[in-house]
Amino acid sequence: GGSAAGGSAAGGSAAGGSAAGGTSAGDGGLVVTDAGVCASLPFAAPCDDAIARATTAPAASTWGAPGTFTVTTQTFANPHPRANGPVVVYRPVGQSGVPVLFFSHAFGATDPDLYLDLFEMLASQGYAVVYVPYPTLLAALRPLEERYDVLFQGFQTAVTTLGATIDTARVGFFGHSFGAGATPEMARRGFVTQGWGSNGRFMFIMAPWYSWGRAYGTLPTDVRTVIQVYADDEVNDHQTAVEDIWNRLPAGIERAWMTVRSDFCGCGLNATHTVPMSRVGITMNPENTVNGHDRWVVWRRLHALAVYAFTQSAQARAVAMGPDTDLGAFLGCGGRPVRPLEVSATTPLPAPCHAYRFPQSSRCMFADPGPCP
């Protein structure tokens, strides 16, 4: 459970109302004019920037744009006996002592190319990005716990193997779906058990599945944390992000909740479960494409969060945590702005829109054997 990397993005029935109730004709499509959260179904065909850039891109001088470093890829074995493939590291050529970002992927997304554009952007900006595949077959007695162990042993192996090329005093953990649910536990093991991140640390959590870790209240309060949910996600219940993660974080931790909404102008920026993914050819899901939501929602916010965590930049903080909610503008439709993020530093904004494949009410059905934690 956790993510259907290749599943339909238009599944489920609308439950939270329409975001397209008031519309007007625009250059190349309809223009959303109301302030609703949920999109009407069916979604517009997804914008695909590989064909034509449908929206403006973040400026090269800001966050979320490709950097100047050439990216190299390194692979090595994960020694965990249930490892599901090699550890893959993306890092800038010729650089040492760079911050390191540990990524936990969605269930079934065992091909790192599904997130390649994101990884290469980060590495080109001067970060090492570590990807660890975990098993997706129910082959272990305690599969959820063992998946977490596979992830973290891969991360530890990367630290040992990379040595002085990375700086474990500046560390971020980020993840998507099942991997997003795993991220607080990965961070707890890294920051509390290993002592990483003494000069800056963060978590960036995207559309999380159930979270099975322990003692999240022991996380240091200087772990800057962003939780993103995608309004038209039909896979993972947004309430899971509230109950499994937001409500379990320590008091005083700096956090931001971001709800991302769909928008369209001839094509759709659809806020579905697979927003962070790219490479349609791997999954045959047309939503897994790079477009403005990737660049502005994920890349720009994640990059800014890293800059803020590691340098305390006030400008980066405004983008990473709010109040900046800008998602660029369409090139058509008169150049109107894309619907902004909904951001809160104090209150979750779960905004359910569809029937979820994994509702929070079914959490204990997917627990390991024994009492549901």
Coordinates of C-alpha atoms in Angstrom, one line a residue:
G1 CA 0.0 0.0 0.0
G2 CA 0.9 3.6 -0.2
S3 CA 1.1 4.6 -3.9
A4 CA -0.1 3.4 -7.2
A5 CA 2.7 4.9 -9.3
G6 CA 1.1 3.9 -12.5
G7 CA -2.5 4.1 -11.5
S8 CA -5.2 6.3 -12.8
A9 CA -5.1 9.9 -11.5
A10 CA -8.8 10.4 -12.2
G11 CA -10.2 7.6 -9.9
G12 CA -12.6 8.2 -7.1
S13 CA -15.8 10.2 -6.9
A14 CA -15.9 13.9 -6.2
A15 CA -16.9 14.5 -2.6
G16 CA -15.8 18.0 -1.8
G17 CA -17.4 20.2 -4.4
S18 CA -16.1 21.7 -7.6
A19 CA -13.3 24.1 -8.2
A20 CA -14.5 25.0 -11.6
G21 CA -18.0 26.2 -10.8
G22 CA -17.4 29.7 -12.2
T23 CA -15.5 29.8 -15.4
S24 CA -14.8 32.1 -18.3
A25 CA -13.3 31.7 -21.7
G26 CA -9.6 32.3 -21.9
D27 CA -6.7 32.0 -24.4
G28 CA -6.5 28.2 -24.9
G29 CA -8.9 27.0 -22.3
L30 CA -11.2 27.6 -19.3
V31 CA -10.2 29.9 -16.5
V32 CA -11.1 29.0 -12.9
T33 CA -12.6 32.0 -11.2
D34 CA -13.7 30.7 -7.8
A35 CA -11.8 29.9 -4.6
G36 CA -12.8 26.2 -4.2
V37 CA -10.3 23.5 -3.5
C38 CA -11.6 20.4 -5.4
A39 CA -11.5 20.0 -9.1
S40 CA -14.4 18.7 -11.2
L41 CA -13.9 15.4 -13.0
P42 CA -12.8 14.4 -15.5
F43 CA -9.5 16.4 -15.3
A44 CA -8.1 18.3 -18.2
A45 CA -5.4 16.5 -20.1
P46 CA -2.2 17.2 -18.1
C47 CA 0.2 19.9 -19.1
D48 CA 3.4 18.4 -20.4
D49 CA 6.4 20.7 -20.5
A50 CA 8.4 18.3 -22.6
I51 CA 6.1 19.3 -25.4
A52 CA 5.4 22.9 -24.6
R53 CA 6.1 24.8 -21.4
A54 CA 2.6 25.7 -20.4
T55 CA 3.6 28.0 -17.5
T56 CA 6.4 30.3 -16.6
A57 CA 9.5 28.6 -14.9
P58 CA 11.1 29.8 -11.7
A59 CA 13.9 32.3 -12.5
A60 CA 17.4 30.8 -12.6
S61 CA 18.4 33.2 -9.9
T62 CA 15.9 31.8 -7.4
W63 CA 14.9 28.3 -6.1
G64 CA 13.8 25.3 -8.1
A65 CA 15.7 25.9 -11.3
P66 CA 18.5 23.7 -12.5
G67 CA 21.9 24.8 -11.2
T68 CA 25.3 25.1 -12.6
F69 CA 26.9 21.9 -11.5
T70 CA 27.3 18.8 -13.7
V71 CA 25.6 15.8 -12.2
T72 CA 27.2 12.4 -11.8
T73 CA 25.5 9.2 -10.7
Q74 CA 27.0 6.6 -8.4
T75 CA 25.5 3.2 -7.4
F76 CA 26.5 0.6 -4.8
A77 CA 25.0 -2.3 -3.0
N78 CA 22.7 -2.0 0.0
P79 CA 23.9 -4.8 2.4
H80 CA 20.5 -5.3 3.9
P81 CA 19.4 -8.9 3.1
R82 CA 16.1 -7.8 1.7
A83 CA 17.4 -4.9 -0.3
N84 CA 15.5 -4.4 -3.6
G85 CA 18.3 -3.0 -5.7
P86 CA 21.3 -0.7 -5.4
V87 CA 21.6 2.6 -3.6
V88 CA 21.7 5.4 -6.2
V89 CA 23.4 8.7 -5.5
Y90 CA 23.1 11.9 -7.6
R91 CA 25.8 14.5 -6.7
P92 CA 27.6 17.4 -8.2
V93 CA 30.8 16.6 -10.0
G94 CA 34.0 17.8 -8.3
Q95 CA 32.4 18.9 -5.1
S96 CA 33.0 17.6 -1.6
G97 CA 31.4 18.3 1.8
V98 CA 28.0 19.0 0.2
P99 CA 24.7 18.7 2.1
V100 CA 23.0 15.3 1.7
L101 CA 19.3 14.7 1.1
F102 CA 17.8 11.2 1.7
F103 CA 14.8 10.3 -0.4
S104 CA 12.2 7.6 0.4
H105 CA 10.1 6.7 -2.7
A106 CA 6.5 5.8 -3.2
F107 CA 5.3 2.2 -3.1
G108 CA 6.2 0.5 -6.4
A109 CA 8.3 3.4 -7.5
T110 CA 11.5 1.3 -7.4
D111 CA 12.9 2.9 -10.6
P112 CA 14.7 6.2 -9.6
D113 CA 14.0 7.6 -13.0
L114 CA 10.5 8.3 -11.9
Y115 CA 11.9 11.2 -9.9
L116 CA 15.0 11.8 -12.1
D117 CA 14.3 15.4 -13.0
L118 CA 13.8 16.4 -9.3
F119 CA 17.0 14.6 -8.3
E120 CA 19.1 16.1 -11.1
M121 CA 17.8 19.6 -10.2
L122 CA 18.9 19.2 -6.6
A123 CA 22.3 17.7 -7.5
S124 CA 22.9 20.5 -10.0
Q125 CA 22.4 23.0 -7.2
G126 CA 25.1 21.4 -5.1
Y127 CA 23.3 18.6 -3.0
A128 CA 23.9 14.9 -2.9
V129 CA 20.6 13.0 -3.2
V130 CA 20.4 9.4 -2.0
Y131 CA 17.8 7.0 -3.4
V132 CA 17.2 3.6 -1.8
P133 CA 14.7 1.1 -3.2
Y134 CA 12.9 -1.1 -0.7
P135 CA 10.9 -4.3 -1.3
T136 CA 7.3 -4.1 -2.4
L137 CA 6.4 -7.8 -2.1
L138 CA 4.9 -9.0 1.2
A139 CA 7.8 -11.4 1.7
A140 CA 8.9 -10.6 5.3
L141 CA 7.2 -11.4 8.6
R142 CA 7.1 -7.7 9.4
P143 CA 7.2 -6.1 6.0
L144 CA 6.6 -2.5 7.0
E145 CA 9.3 -2.5 9.7
E146 CA 11.7 -4.3 7.3
R147 CA 11.0 -1.8 4.6
Y148 CA 12.0 1.0 7.0
D149 CA 15.1 -0.9 7.9
V150 CA 16.1 -1.4 4.2
L151 CA 15.7 2.3 3.7
F152 CA 17.8 3.4 6.6
Q153 CA 20.5 0.8 6.1
G154 CA 20.8 2.1 2.5
F155 CA 21.1 5.6 3.9
Q156 CA 23.8 4.6 6.4
T157 CA 25.7 2.8 3.7
A158 CA 25.6 5.9 1.5
V159 CA 27.1 7.9 4.4
T160 CA 29.9 5.4 4.9
T161 CA 30.6 5.1 1.1
L162 CA 30.5 8.7 0.3
G163 CA 32.7 9.8 3.1
A164 CA 34.0 13.4 2.9
T165 CA 32.1 14.1 -0.3
I166 CA 29.0 14.8 1.9
D167 CA 28.4 16.7 5.1
T168 CA 26.2 14.9 7.5
A169 CA 25.9 18.1 9.6
R170 CA 23.5 19.4 6.9
V171 CA 20.9 16.8 6.1
G172 CA 17.4 16.7 4.7
F173 CA 14.9 13.8 4.5
F174 CA 12.1 13.9 1.9
G175 CA 9.7 11.3 0.6
H176 CA 6.5 10.6 -1.4
S177 CA 3.5 8.5 -0.5
F178 CA 4.7 5.3 1.4
G179 CA 8.1 7.1 1.5
A180 CA 6.5 10.2 2.9
G181 CA 5.0 8.2 5.7
A182 CA 8.4 6.7 6.4
T183 CA 10.2 10.1 6.4
P184 CA 9.6 11.1 10.0
E185 CA 11.0 7.7 11.2
M186 CA 14.0 8.1 8.8
A187 CA 14.6 11.5 10.2
R188 CA 14.3 10.3 13.8
R189 CA 16.9 7.6 13.2
G190 CA 19.2 10.1 11.4
F191 CA 18.8 13.1 13.7
V192 CA 18.2 11.5 17.1
T193 CA 20.1 8.2 16.8
Q194 CA 22.9 9.1 14.5
G195 CA 23.2 12.8 15.4
W196 CA 23.1 14.1 11.8
G197 CA 22.0 17.6 10.9
S198 CA 23.7 19.6 13.6
N199 CA 24.2 22.5 11.2
G200 CA 20.8 22.3 9.5
R201 CA 18.0 19.7 9.0
F202 CA 14.6 19.4 7.5
M203 CA 11.8 17.1 6.4
F204 CA 9.7 17.5 3.2
I205 CA 6.7 15.2 3.2
M206 CA 4.5 14.7 0.1
A207 CA 1.1 13.0 0.1
P208 CA 2.0 10.5 2.9
W209 CA 0.6 7.0 3.4
Y210 CA 0.3 5.7 6.9
S211 CA 3.3 6.4 9.1
W212 CA 4.6 3.5 11.3
G213 CA 7.6 5.0 13.1
R214 CA 8.0 5.7 16.8
A215 CA 8.7 8.6 19.1
Y216 CA 8.3 11.4 16.7
G217 CA 8.1 13.7 19.7
T218 CA 11.8 13.2 20.2
L219 CA 12.7 14.9 16.9
P220 CA 14.7 18.1 17.5
T221 CA 12.6 21.3 17.2
D222 CA 15.0 22.7 14.7
V223 CA 13.8 20.2 12.0
R224 CA 12.1 22.5 9.6
T225 CA 9.1 20.5 8.3
V226 CA 6.8 20.9 5.3
I227 CA 3.9 18.6 4.6
Q228 CA 2.3 18.9 1.2
V229 CA -1.0 17.3 0.1
Y230 CA -2.5 17.4 -3.4
A231 CA -6.1 18.3 -3.3
D232 CA -7.3 15.8 -5.9
D233 CA -5.3 12.9 -4.6
E234 CA -7.5 9.8 -4.7
V235 CA -4.9 7.5 -3.2
N236 CA -3.9 8.6 0.3
D237 CA -6.3 10.3 2.8
H238 CA -5.1 13.8 3.8
Q239 CA -6.3 13.0 7.3
T240 CA -3.4 10.5 7.5
A241 CA -1.0 13.4 7.2
V242 CA -2.8 15.1 10.1
E243 CA -3.1 12.2 12.5
D244 CA 0.0 10.1 11.6
I245 CA 2.5 13.0 11.3
W246 CA 1.3 16.6 12.0
N247 CA -0.2 15.7 15.4
R248 CA 2.8 13.6 16.4
L249 CA 5.5 16.2 15.8
P250 CA 7.0 17.9 18.9
A251 CA 5.5 21.2 20.1
G252 CA 7.6 24.1 18.9
I253 CA 8.8 22.5 15.7
E254 CA 8.7 24.9 12.8
R255 CA 6.2 23.5 10.2
A256 CA 4.1 24.4 7.3
W257 CA 1.1 22.7 5.7
M258 CA 0.6 23.1 2.0
T259 CA -2.5 22.2 0.1
V260 CA -2.0 22.2 -3.7
R261 CA -5.0 22.8 -6.0
S262 CA -5.6 21.8 -9.6
D263 CA -5.8 24.5 -12.3
F264 CA -6.1 24.5 -16.0
C265 CA -5.6 26.6 -19.1
G266 CA -6.1 24.5 -22.2
C267 CA -4.2 21.7 -20.3
G268 CA -4.4 20.7 -16.6
L269 CA -2.0 21.3 -13.7
N270 CA -3.7 18.4 -11.9
A271 CA -3.1 18.1 -8.2
T272 CA -3.1 14.3 -8.1
H273 CA -1.2 11.8 -6.1
T274 CA 1.7 11.6 -8.6
V275 CA 2.6 15.3 -8.7
P276 CA 6.3 14.7 -7.7
M277 CA 6.8 12.0 -10.4
S278 CA 8.0 12.3 -14.0
R279 CA 8.7 9.8 -16.8
V280 CA 5.3 8.9 -18.3
G281 CA 6.9 6.0 -20.3
I282 CA 7.7 4.1 -17.1
T283 CA 4.2 4.0 -15.7
M284 CA 2.0 4.9 -18.7
N285 CA 0.3 7.3 -16.4
P286 CA 0.0 10.6 -18.3
E287 CA 0.0 12.6 -15.0
N288 CA 3.6 11.5 -14.4
T289 CA 5.0 14.4 -16.4
V290 CA 7.1 17.4 -15.6
N291 CA 5.1 20.6 -15.6
G292 CA 4.5 23.8 -13.6
H293 CA 3.4 21.9 -10.5
D294 CA 6.7 20.1 -10.4
R295 CA 8.8 23.2 -10.8
W296 CA 6.8 25.5 -8.5
V297 CA 5.1 23.2 -6.0
V298 CA 7.8 20.6 -5.4
W299 CA 11.2 21.7 -6.8
R300 CA 11.0 25.4 -5.7
R301 CA 9.7 24.7 -2.2
L302 CA 12.0 21.8 -1.5
H303 CA 15.1 23.7 -2.8
A304 CA 14.1 26.8 -0.8
L305 CA 13.6 24.6 2.3
A306 CA 17.1 23.2 2.0
V307 CA 18.5 26.7 1.6
Y308 CA 16.6 27.9 4.6
A309 CA 17.6 25.0 6.8
F310 CA 21.2 25.2 5.9
T311 CA 21.7 29.0 5.7
Q312 CA 18.7 30.5 7.7
S313 CA 17.9 32.7 4.7
A314 CA 14.8 34.8 5.4
Q315 CA 14.1 35.0 1.6
A316 CA 14.2 31.2 1.3
R317 CA 12.0 30.7 4.4
A318 CA 9.3 32.8 2.8
V319 CA 9.2 30.4 -0.2
A320 CA 9.7 27.2 1.8
M321 CA 7.3 27.9 4.7
G322 CA 5.1 30.8 3.5
P323 CA 3.8 33.4 3.2
D324 CA 4.9 33.1 -0.5
T325 CA 2.2 31.0 -2.2
D326 CA 3.1 31.9 -5.8
L327 CA 3.0 29.1 -8.4
G328 CA 3.9 31.1 -11.5
A329 CA 1.6 32.0 -14.4
F330 CA 0.2 30.4 -17.5
L331 CA 1.7 31.4 -20.8
G332 CA -1.9 31.4 -22.2
C333 CA -5.1 32.7 -20.6
G334 CA -3.8 36.2 -20.6
G335 CA -0.8 35.2 -18.5
R336 CA -3.0 34.8 -15.4
P337 CA -1.4 33.4 -12.2
V338 CA -1.7 29.7 -11.4
R339 CA -4.0 29.1 -8.4
P340 CA -1.7 29.7 -5.4
L341 CA -0.8 27.3 -2.6
E342 CA -3.0 27.2 0.5
V343 CA -0.5 27.4 3.4
S344 CA -0.8 27.3 7.2
A345 CA 1.9 27.2 9.9
T346 CA -0.6 26.3 12.6
T347 CA -3.5 24.4 11.3
P348 CA -3.7 21.4 8.9
L349 CA -5.8 22.0 5.8
P350 CA -6.8 18.5 4.7
A351 CA -9.6 19.4 2.3
P352 CA -10.9 16.0 1.2
C353 CA -12.0 15.9 -2.4
H354 CA -12.3 12.2 -3.5
A355 CA -12.9 8.7 -2.2
Y356 CA -9.5 7.6 -1.0
R357 CA -8.0 4.2 -1.8
F358 CA -6.3 4.3 1.6
P359 CA -8.6 6.1 4.0
Q360 CA -7.4 6.9 7.5
S361 CA -10.2 4.8 8.9
S362 CA -8.6 1.7 7.3
R363 CA -5.2 2.3 8.8
C364 CA -5.2 -0.8 11.1
M365 CA -5.9 -3.1 8.1
F366 CA -2.4 -2.4 6.9
A367 CA -0.5 -2.6 10.2
D368 CA 2.1 -5.3 10.8
P369 CA 0.9 -8.4 12.7
G370 CA 0.1 -7.6 16.3
P371 CA -1.7 -4.6 17.8
C372 CA -2.2 -1.6 15.5
P373 CA 0.3 1.0 16.6

